[in-house]
JSON list of C-alpha atoms in Angstrom, two decimals:
[
{"chain": "A", "resi": 2, "resn": "LEU", "atom": "CA", "xyz": [0.00, 0.00, 0.00]},
{"chain": "A", "resi": 3, "resn": "ALA", "atom": "CA", "xyz": [2.82, 2.39, 0.87]},
{"chain": "A", "resi": 4, "resn": "VAL", "atom": "CA", "xyz": [4.62, 1.53, -2.37]},
{"chain": "A", "resi": 5, "resn": "LYS", "atom": "CA", "xyz": [1.46, 2.33, -4.35]},
{"chain": "A", "resi": 6, "resn": "GLY", "atom": "CA", "xyz": [1.20, 5.70, -2.61]},
{"chain": "A", "resi": 7, "resn": "ALA", "atom": "CA", "xyz": [4.85, 6.53, -3.24]},
{"chain": "A", "resi": 8, "resn": "THR", "atom": "CA", "xyz": [4.44, 5.53, -6.88]},
{"chain": "A", "resi": 9, "resn": "ALA", "atom": "CA", "xyz": [1.34, 7.72, -7.21]},
{"chain": "A", "resi": 10, "resn": "TYR", "atom": "CA", "xyz": [3.32, 10.72, -5.92]},
{"chain": "A", "resi": 11, "resn": "GLU", "atom": "CA", "xyz": [6.22, 9.83, -8.25]},
{"chain": "A", "resi": 12, "resn": "ARG", "atom": "CA", "xyz": [8.62, 9.27, -5.35]},
{"chain": "A", "resi": 13, "resn": "GLU", "atom": "CA", "xyz": [10.92, 6.67, -6.92]},
{"chain": "A", "resi": 14, "resn": "ASP", "atom": "CA", "xyz": [13.47, 7.17, -4.13]},
{"chain": "A", "resi": 15, "resn": "LEU", "atom": "CA", "xyz": [10.84, 6.24, -1.55]},
{"chain": "A", "resi": 16, "resn": "VAL", "atom": "CA", "xyz": [9.63, 3.28, -3.65]},
{"chain": "A", "resi": 17, "resn": "GLU", "atom": "CA", "xyz": [13.21, 1.98, -3.69]},
{"chain": "A", "resi": 18, "resn": "ARG", "atom": "CA", "xyz": [13.62, 2.38, 0.07]},
{"chain": "A", "resi": 19, "resn": "LEU", "atom": "CA", "xyz": [10.25, 0.73, 0.81]},
{"chain": "A", "resi": 20, "resn": "THR", "atom": "CA", "xyz": [11.00, -2.17, -1.51]},
{"chain": "A", "resi": 21, "resn": "GLY", "atom": "CA", "xyz": [14.37, -2.68, 0.18]},
{"chain": "A", "resi": 22, "resn": "ALA", "atom": "CA", "xyz": [12.75, -2.55, 3.63]},
{"chain": "A", "resi": 23, "resn": "ARG", "atom": "CA", "xyz": [10.15, -5.12, 2.57]},
{"chain": "A", "resi": 24, "resn": "HIS", "atom": "CA", "xyz": [12.93, -7.43, 1.40]},
{"chain": "A", "resi": 25, "resn": "LEU", "atom": "CA", "xyz": [14.80, -7.08, 4.72]},
{"chain": "A", "resi": 26, "resn": "LEU", "atom": "CA", "xyz": [11.66, -7.73, 6.75]},
{"chain": "A", "resi": 27, "resn": "SER", "atom": "CA", "xyz": [10.69, -10.80, 4.73]},
{"chain": "A", "resi": 28, "resn": "ASP", "atom": "CA", "xyz": [14.14, -12.39, 5.05]},
{"chain": "A", "resi": 29, "resn": "THR", "atom": "CA", "xyz": [14.02, -14.69, 8.08]},
{"chain": "A", "resi": 30, "resn": "SER", "atom": "CA", "xyz": [17.69, -15.69, 8.06]},
{"chain": "A", "resi": 31, "resn": "VAL", "atom": "CA", "xyz": [20.05, -14.33, 10.69]},
{"chain": "A", "resi": 32, "resn": "THR", "atom": "CA", "xyz": [23.83, -14.30, 10.55]},
{"chain": "A", "resi": 33, "resn": "VAL", "atom": "CA", "xyz": [25.63, -14.79, 13.86]},
{"chain": "A", "resi": 34, "resn": "TYR", "atom": "CA", "xyz": [29.39, -14.71, 14.26]},
{"chain": "A", "resi": 35, "resn": "VAL", "atom": "CA", "xyz": [30.88, -16.69, 17.12]},
{"chain": "A", "resi": 36, "resn": "VAL", "atom": "CA", "xyz": [34.47, -15.65, 17.81]},
{"chain": "A", "resi": 37, "resn": "GLY", "atom": "CA", "xyz": [36.83, -16.19, 20.69]},
{"chain": "A", "resi": 38, "resn": "GLU", "atom": "CA", "xyz": [39.94, -17.82, 21.98]},
{"chain": "A", "resi": 39, "resn": "PHE", "atom": "CA", "xyz": [41.00, -21.35, 21.09]},
{"chain": "A", "resi": 40, "resn": "LYS", "atom": "CA", "xyz": [39.27, -24.20, 23.00]},
{"chain": "A", "resi": 41, "resn": "GLN", "atom": "CA", "xyz": [36.83, -21.99, 24.91]},
{"chain": "A", "resi": 42, "resn": "GLY", "atom": "CA", "xyz": [33.54, -23.69, 23.92]},
{"chain": "A", "resi": 43, "resn": "LYS", "atom": "CA", "xyz": [32.51, -21.95, 20.69]},
{"chain": "A", "resi": 44, "resn": "SER", "atom": "CA", "xyz": [31.66, -25.23, 18.93]},
{"chain": "A", "resi": 45, "resn": "SER", "atom": "CA", "xyz": [29.77, -26.47, 21.99]},
{"chain": "A", "resi": 46, "resn": "LEU", "atom": "CA", "xyz": [27.77, -23.25, 22.08]},
{"chain": "A", "resi": 47, "resn": "ILE", "atom": "CA", "xyz": [26.83, -23.55, 18.41]},
{"chain": "A", "resi": 48, "resn": "ASN", "atom": "CA", "xyz": [25.86, -27.21, 18.86]},
{"chain": "A", "resi": 49, "resn": "CYS", "atom": "CA", "xyz": [23.72, -26.18, 21.82]},
{"chain": "A", "resi": 50, "resn": "LEU", "atom": "CA", "xyz": [21.99, -23.37, 19.93]},
{"chain": "A", "resi": 51, "resn": "ILE", "atom": "CA", "xyz": [21.29, -25.54, 16.89]},
{"chain": "A", "resi": 52, "resn": "THR", "atom": "CA", "xyz": [20.44, -28.54, 19.12]},
{"chain": "A", "resi": 53, "resn": "ALA", "atom": "CA", "xyz": [22.47, -30.78, 16.82]},
{"chain": "A", "resi": 54, "resn": "PRO", "atom": "CA", "xyz": [26.15, -31.79, 16.62]},
{"chain": "A", "resi": 55, "resn": "VAL", "atom": "CA", "xyz": [26.98, -29.57, 13.62]},
{"chain": "A", "resi": 56, "resn": "CYS", "atom": "CA", "xyz": [30.46, -28.54, 14.84]},
{"chain": "A", "resi": 57, "resn": "PRO", "atom": "CA", "xyz": [33.12, -31.02, 15.93]},
{"chain": "A", "resi": 58, "resn": "VAL", "atom": "CA", "xyz": [34.13, -30.82, 19.57]},
{"chain": "A", "resi": 59, "resn": "TRP", "atom": "CA", "xyz": [37.62, -32.18, 20.09]},
{"chain": "A", "resi": 60, "resn": "ARG", "atom": "CA", "xyz": [38.81, -33.72, 23.31]},
{"chain": "A", "resi": 61, "resn": "SER", "atom": "CA", "xyz": [42.11, -32.67, 24.73]},
{"chain": "A", "resi": 62, "resn": "VAL", "atom": "CA", "xyz": [44.94, -35.20, 24.60]},
{"chain": "A", "resi": 63, "resn": "ASN", "atom": "CA", "xyz": [45.26, -34.75, 28.35]},
{"chain": "A", "resi": 64, "resn": "ALA", "atom": "CA", "xyz": [41.61, -35.70, 28.90]},
{"chain": "A", "resi": 65, "resn": "PRO", "atom": "CA", "xyz": [41.04, -39.19, 27.43]},
{"chain": "A", "resi": 66, "resn": "GLY", "atom": "CA", "xyz": [37.52, -39.45, 28.79]},
{"chain": "A", "resi": 67, "resn": "SER", "atom": "CA", "xyz": [34.61, -37.11, 29.09]},
{"chain": "A", "resi": 68, "resn": "ARG", "atom": "CA", "xyz": [34.38, -35.62, 32.54]},
{"chain": "A", "resi": 69, "resn": "ALA", "atom": "CA", "xyz": [32.52, -32.72, 34.07]},
{"chain": "A", "resi": 70, "resn": "ASN", "atom": "CA", "xyz": [34.33, -29.70, 35.39]},
{"chain": "A", "resi": 71, "resn": "PRO", "atom": "CA", "xyz": [32.79, -28.87, 38.78]},
{"chain": "A", "resi": 72, "resn": "TYR", "atom": "CA", "xyz": [33.90, -25.23, 38.45]},
{"chain": "A", "resi": 73, "resn": "THR", "atom": "CA", "xyz": [31.93, -24.45, 35.30]},
{"chain": "A", "resi": 74, "resn": "THR", "atom": "CA", "xyz": [28.28, -24.47, 34.37]},
{"chain": "A", "resi": 75, "resn": "PRO", "atom": "CA", "xyz": [26.92, -26.33, 31.35]},
{"chain": "A", "resi": 76, "resn": "ALA", "atom": "CA", "xyz": [26.66, -24.36, 28.10]},
{"chain": "A", "resi": 77, "resn": "LYS", "atom": "CA", "xyz": [23.27, -22.78, 27.57]},
{"chain": "A", "resi": 78, "resn": "ALA", "atom": "CA", "xyz": [21.60, -20.07, 25.57]},
{"chain": "A", "resi": 79, "resn": "ASP", "atom": "CA", "xyz": [18.58, -18.05, 26.58]},
{"chain": "A", "resi": 80, "resn": "THR", "atom": "CA", "xyz": [16.42, -16.72, 23.78]},
{"chain": "A", "resi": 81, "resn": "SER", "atom": "CA", "xyz": [13.60, -14.26, 24.10]},
{"chain": "A", "resi": 82, "resn": "TRP", "atom": "CA", "xyz": [11.21, -12.69, 21.63]},
{"chain": "A", "resi": 83, "resn": "LYS", "atom": "CA", "xyz": [9.19, -9.48, 21.62]},
{"chain": "A", "resi": 84, "resn": "THR", "atom": "CA", "xyz": [6.05, -11.54, 22.20]},
{"chain": "A", "resi": 85, "resn": "GLY", "atom": "CA", "xyz": [7.32, -12.34, 25.71]},
{"chain": "A", "resi": 86, "resn": "ASP", "atom": "CA", "xyz": [8.00, -16.00, 24.94]},
{"chain": "A", "resi": 87, "resn": "SER", "atom": "CA", "xyz": [11.39, -17.36, 25.94]},
{"chain": "A", "resi": 88, "resn": "GLN", "atom": "CA", "xyz": [13.26, -20.62, 25.70]},
{"chain": "A", "resi": 89, "resn": "VAL", "atom": "CA", "xyz": [16.42, -21.94, 27.34]},
{"chain": "A", "resi": 90, "resn": "LEU", "atom": "CA", "xyz": [18.58, -24.24, 25.25]},
{"chain": "A", "resi": 91, "resn": "SER", "atom": "CA", "xyz": [21.15, -26.25, 27.14]},
{"chain": "A", "resi": 92, "resn": "SER", "atom": "CA", "xyz": [23.56, -29.08, 26.44]},
{"chain": "A", "resi": 93, "resn": "HIS", "atom": "CA", "xyz": [23.34, -32.25, 28.50]}
]
């Protein structure tokens, strides 16, 4: 409707901006960059957010088995939306 109005008033600059805004709003993909120091849990965080093992998590040569570190908390991500809904994703 806004594009029709801008076209009627011969505002091609506004038509272009509105068309670009419509494209941005209709695109549901989000790009997230996860950066940080070596071996600090970036892959584990991504796996937790996606809820699938998409990134390899390598064990240290000094730690032949999987063991919990009592001084850290499990990786988790808290998501919230404008609707007030929220969800906590955590690795087990």
